[in-house]
Coordinates of C-alpha atoms and ligand atoms in Angstrom, one line a residue:
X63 CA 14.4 -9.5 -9.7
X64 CA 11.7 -12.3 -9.2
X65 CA 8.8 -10.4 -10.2
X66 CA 6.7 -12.0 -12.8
X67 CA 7.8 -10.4 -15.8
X68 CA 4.8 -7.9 -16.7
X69 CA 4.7 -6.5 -13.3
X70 CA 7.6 -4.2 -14.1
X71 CA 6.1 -3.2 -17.6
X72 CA 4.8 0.6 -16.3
X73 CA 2.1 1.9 -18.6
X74 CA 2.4 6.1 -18.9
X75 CA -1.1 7.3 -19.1
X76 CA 0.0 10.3 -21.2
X77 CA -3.3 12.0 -22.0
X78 CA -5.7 15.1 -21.2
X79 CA -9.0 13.1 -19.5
X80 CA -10.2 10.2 -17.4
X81 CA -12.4 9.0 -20.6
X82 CA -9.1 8.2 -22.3
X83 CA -7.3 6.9 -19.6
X84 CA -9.8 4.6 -18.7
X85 CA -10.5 3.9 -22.3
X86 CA -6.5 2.8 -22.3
X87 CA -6.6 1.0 -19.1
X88 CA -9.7 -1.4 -20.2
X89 CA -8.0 -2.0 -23.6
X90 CA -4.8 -2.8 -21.5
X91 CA -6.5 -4.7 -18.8
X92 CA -4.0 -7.6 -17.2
X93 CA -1.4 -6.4 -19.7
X94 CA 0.9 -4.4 -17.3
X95 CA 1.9 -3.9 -13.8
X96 CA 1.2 -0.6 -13.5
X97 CA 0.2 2.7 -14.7
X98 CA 1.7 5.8 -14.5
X99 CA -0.2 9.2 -14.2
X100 CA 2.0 12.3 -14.6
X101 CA 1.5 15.7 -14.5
X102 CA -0.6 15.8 -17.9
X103 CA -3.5 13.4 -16.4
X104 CA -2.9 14.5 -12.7
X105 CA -3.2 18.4 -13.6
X106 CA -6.2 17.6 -15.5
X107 CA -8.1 15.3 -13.7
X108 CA -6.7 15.3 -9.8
X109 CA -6.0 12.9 -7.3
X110 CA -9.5 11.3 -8.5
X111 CA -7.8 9.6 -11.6
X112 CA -5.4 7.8 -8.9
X113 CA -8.3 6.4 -7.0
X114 CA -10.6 5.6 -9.9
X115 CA -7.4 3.4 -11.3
X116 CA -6.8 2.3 -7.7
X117 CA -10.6 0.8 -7.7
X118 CA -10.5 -1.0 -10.7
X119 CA -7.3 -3.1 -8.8
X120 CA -4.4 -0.9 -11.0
X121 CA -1.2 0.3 -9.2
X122 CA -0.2 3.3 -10.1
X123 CA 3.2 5.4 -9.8
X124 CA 2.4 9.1 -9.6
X125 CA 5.2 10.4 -11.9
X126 CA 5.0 14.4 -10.7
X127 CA 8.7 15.0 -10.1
X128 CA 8.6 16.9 -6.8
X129 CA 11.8 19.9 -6.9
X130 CA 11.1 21.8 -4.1
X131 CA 12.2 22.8 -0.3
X132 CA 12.3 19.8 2.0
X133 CA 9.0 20.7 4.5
X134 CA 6.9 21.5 0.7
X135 CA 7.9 17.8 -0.6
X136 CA 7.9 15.7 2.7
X137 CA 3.8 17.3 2.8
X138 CA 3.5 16.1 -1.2
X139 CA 4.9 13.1 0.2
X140 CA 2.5 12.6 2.6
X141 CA -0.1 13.7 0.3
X142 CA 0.7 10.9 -1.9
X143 CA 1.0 8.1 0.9
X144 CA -2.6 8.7 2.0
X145 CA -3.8 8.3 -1.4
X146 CA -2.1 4.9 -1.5
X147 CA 0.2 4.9 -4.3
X148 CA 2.4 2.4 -5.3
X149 CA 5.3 5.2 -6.3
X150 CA 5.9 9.1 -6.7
X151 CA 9.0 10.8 -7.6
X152 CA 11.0 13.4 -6.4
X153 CA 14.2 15.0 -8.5
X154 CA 17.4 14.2 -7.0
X155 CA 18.8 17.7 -7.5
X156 CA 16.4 19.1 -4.4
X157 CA 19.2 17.8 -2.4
X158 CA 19.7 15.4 0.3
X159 CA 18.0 17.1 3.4
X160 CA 14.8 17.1 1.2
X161 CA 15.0 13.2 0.3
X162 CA 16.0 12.4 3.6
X163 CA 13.3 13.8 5.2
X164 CA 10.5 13.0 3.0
X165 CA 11.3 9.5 3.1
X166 CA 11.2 9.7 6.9
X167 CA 7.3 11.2 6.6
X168 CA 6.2 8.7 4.0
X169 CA 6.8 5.7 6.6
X170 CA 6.0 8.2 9.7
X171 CA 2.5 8.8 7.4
X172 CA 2.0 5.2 6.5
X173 CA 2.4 3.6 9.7
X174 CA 0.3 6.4 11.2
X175 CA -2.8 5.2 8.3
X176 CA -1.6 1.3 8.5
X177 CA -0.8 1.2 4.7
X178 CA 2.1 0.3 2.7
X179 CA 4.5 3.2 2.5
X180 CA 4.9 4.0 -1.3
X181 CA 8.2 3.3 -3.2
X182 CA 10.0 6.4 -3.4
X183 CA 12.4 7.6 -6.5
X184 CA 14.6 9.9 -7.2
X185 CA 14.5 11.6 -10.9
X186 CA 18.5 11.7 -12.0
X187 CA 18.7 13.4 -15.4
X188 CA 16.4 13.2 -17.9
X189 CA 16.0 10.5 -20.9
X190 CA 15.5 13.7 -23.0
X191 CA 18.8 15.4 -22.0
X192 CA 22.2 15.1 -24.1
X193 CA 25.3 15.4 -23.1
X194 CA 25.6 18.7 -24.6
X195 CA 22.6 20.0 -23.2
X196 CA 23.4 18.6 -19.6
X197 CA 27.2 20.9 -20.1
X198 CA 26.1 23.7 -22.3
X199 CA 22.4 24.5 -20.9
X200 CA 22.5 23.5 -17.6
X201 CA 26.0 23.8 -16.8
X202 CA 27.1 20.6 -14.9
X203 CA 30.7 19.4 -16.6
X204 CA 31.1 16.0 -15.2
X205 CA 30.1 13.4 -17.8
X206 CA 26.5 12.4 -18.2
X207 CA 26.8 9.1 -16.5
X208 CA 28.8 10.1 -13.7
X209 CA 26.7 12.6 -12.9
X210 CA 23.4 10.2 -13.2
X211 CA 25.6 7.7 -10.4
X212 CA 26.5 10.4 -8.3
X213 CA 22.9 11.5 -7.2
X214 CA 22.0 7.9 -7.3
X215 CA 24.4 7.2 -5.0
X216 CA 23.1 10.5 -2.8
X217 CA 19.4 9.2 -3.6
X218 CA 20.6 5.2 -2.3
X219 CA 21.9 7.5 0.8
X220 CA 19.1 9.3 1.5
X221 CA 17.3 6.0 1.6
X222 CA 15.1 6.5 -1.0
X223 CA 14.2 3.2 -2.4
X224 CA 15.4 3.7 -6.3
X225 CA 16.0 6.3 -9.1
X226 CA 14.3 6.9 -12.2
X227 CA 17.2 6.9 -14.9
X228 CA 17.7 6.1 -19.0
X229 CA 18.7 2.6 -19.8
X230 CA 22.0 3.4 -20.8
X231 CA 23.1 4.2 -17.6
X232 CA 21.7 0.9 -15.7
X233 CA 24.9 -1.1 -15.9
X234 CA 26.7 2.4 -13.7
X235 CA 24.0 2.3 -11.6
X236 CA 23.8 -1.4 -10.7
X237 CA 27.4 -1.3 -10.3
X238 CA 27.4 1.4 -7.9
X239 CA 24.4 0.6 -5.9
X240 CA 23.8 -2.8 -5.7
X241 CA 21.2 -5.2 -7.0
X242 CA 18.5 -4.1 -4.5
X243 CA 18.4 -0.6 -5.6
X244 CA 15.5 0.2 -7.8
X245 CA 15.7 1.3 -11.2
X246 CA 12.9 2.8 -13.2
X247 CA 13.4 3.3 -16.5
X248 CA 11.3 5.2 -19.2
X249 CA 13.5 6.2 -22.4
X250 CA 12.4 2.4 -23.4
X251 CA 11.8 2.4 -27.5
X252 CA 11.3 -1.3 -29.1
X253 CA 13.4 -1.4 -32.4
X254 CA 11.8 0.6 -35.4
X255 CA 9.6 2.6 -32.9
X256 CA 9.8 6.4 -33.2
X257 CA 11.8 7.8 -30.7
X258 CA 9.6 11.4 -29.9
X259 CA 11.5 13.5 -27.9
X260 CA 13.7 11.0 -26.3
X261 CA 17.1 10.7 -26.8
X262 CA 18.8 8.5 -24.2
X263 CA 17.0 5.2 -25.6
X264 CA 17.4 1.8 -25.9
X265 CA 14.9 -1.2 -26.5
X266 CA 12.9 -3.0 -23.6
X267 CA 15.1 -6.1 -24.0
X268 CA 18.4 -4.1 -24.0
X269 CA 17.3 -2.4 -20.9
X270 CA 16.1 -5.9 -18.8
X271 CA 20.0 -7.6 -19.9
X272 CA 21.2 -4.3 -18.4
X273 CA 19.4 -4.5 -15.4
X274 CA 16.5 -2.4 -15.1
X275 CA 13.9 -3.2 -12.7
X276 CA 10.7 -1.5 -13.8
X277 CA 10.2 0.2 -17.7
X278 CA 8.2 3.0 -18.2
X279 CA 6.8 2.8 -22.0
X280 CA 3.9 5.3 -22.9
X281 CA 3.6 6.4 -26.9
X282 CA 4.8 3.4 -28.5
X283 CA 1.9 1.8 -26.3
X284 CA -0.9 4.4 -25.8
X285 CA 0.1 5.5 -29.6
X286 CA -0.4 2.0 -31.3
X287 CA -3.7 0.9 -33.4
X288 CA -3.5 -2.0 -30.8
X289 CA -2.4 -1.2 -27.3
X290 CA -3.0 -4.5 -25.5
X291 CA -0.9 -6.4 -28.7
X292 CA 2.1 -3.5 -28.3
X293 CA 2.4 -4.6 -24.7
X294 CA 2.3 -8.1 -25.1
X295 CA 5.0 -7.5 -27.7
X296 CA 7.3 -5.3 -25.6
X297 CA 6.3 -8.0 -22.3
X298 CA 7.6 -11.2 -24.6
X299 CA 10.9 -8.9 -25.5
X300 CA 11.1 -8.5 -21.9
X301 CA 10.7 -12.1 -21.1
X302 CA 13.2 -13.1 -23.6
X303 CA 15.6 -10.9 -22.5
X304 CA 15.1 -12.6 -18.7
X305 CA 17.3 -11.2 -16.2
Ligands
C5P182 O1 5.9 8.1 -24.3 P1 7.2 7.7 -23.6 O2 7.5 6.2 -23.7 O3 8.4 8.6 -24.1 O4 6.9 8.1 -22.1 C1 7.9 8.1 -21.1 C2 7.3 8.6 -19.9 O5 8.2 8.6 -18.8 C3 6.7 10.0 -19.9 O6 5.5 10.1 -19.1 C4 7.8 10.9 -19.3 O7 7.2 12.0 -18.6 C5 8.4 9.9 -18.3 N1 9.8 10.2 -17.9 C6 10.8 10.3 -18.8 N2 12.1 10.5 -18.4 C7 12.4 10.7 -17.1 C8 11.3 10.6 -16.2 C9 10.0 10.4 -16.6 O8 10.6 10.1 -20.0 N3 13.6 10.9 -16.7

């Protein structure tokens, strides 16, 4: 990757109103590539939130996991293209007709507005699943990383342009689908940092030596007394890391 090393640090804007995001996004200014808006901001505040980070010069990867029957996602797809996003997600496990064909209406949709088409990613298995959940709960027996290469493979088929996957299975991933392919990865916790809810972690230098393209970090930056000096922190663990 030759991206300048804080373009692929992804900021989650994790929280209920505009006046918070944007209170994050000023304190954050020139720290990050990107923000992320998922479906805690985007339920609350819309499509507006996109553009209003949009207008102040942000990117912004619209994290709302589309799992759905292919014509209902390819129209969220175009939905999102129109807006002018730099990324949206769809989950793997919709199947392959479903990625194939929204990728095709992204570009079709782009073209058709003469904009960028948005990078599209596939959602493998969560950074908040186990092992035991992924075989117990939701009943898939192949082991965890397998099963996270497998549908990246399916996603790399489709021709979507990355997934979204924990850093412990980068190195698979890479392996199996080449340097090109794009891997997003939240599941990012700097040493000493609470983990929340997440479970498949590792810290932001571990996951650039293994190859990730873009990180996804939200509480240990949104949550800290000092947001602009927790990214600059987790950017310079990055940069060390260099890869
Ligand atoms: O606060 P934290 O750093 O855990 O935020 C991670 C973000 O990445 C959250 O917005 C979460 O929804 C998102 N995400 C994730 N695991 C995935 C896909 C997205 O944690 N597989």
């Amino acid at each position: 990757m030759s991206l300048d090393v804080k373009q692929r640090l992804i900021v989650a804007l994790d929280v209920d109103t505009r006046t918070e995001a944007e209170r994050l996004v000023e304190a954050l200014e020139g720290q990050a590539g990107a923000f992320k808006v998922g479906m805690q901001l985007y339920n609350s505040e819309g499509p507006e939130i996109v553009r209003s980070l949009m207008q102040r010069g942000g990117k912004v990867f619209v994290d709302l996991k589309f799992h759905d029957i292919p014509n209902t996602v390819v129209q969220a797809g175009r939905v999102m293209t129109r807006l002018g996003v730099f990324m949206y997600n769809l989950h793997v496990a919709g199947g392959q007709e479903m990625m194939r064909q929204t990728v095709a209406a992204t570009h079709e949709e782009a073209k058709a507005a003469g904009v960028n088409p948005p990078l599209v990613l596939g959602v493998t298995v969560l950074t908040s699943i186990t092992p035991q959940q992924l075989r117990e709960e939701i009943g898939v027996d192949r082991d965890l990383t397998e099963q996270v290469v497998k549908w990246a493979k399916l996603a790399q088929e489709a021709g979507l342009d990355g997934v979204v996957a924990s850093p412990q299975e980068i190195q698979a991933i890479r392996q199996a689908c080449g340097p090109e392919f794009l891997i997003v990865t939240p599941g990012v916790r700097p040493a000493g940092s609470q983990l929340n809810d997440q479970k498949r972690v590792m810290t932001p230098g571990e996951a650039i030596a293994a190859g990730a393209s873009y990180l996804v970090v939200g509480r240990p930056i949104t949550g800290a007394a000092d947001p602009a000096a927790a990214a600059q922190a987790i950017v310079q663990e990055m940069d060390k890391a260099g890869r």
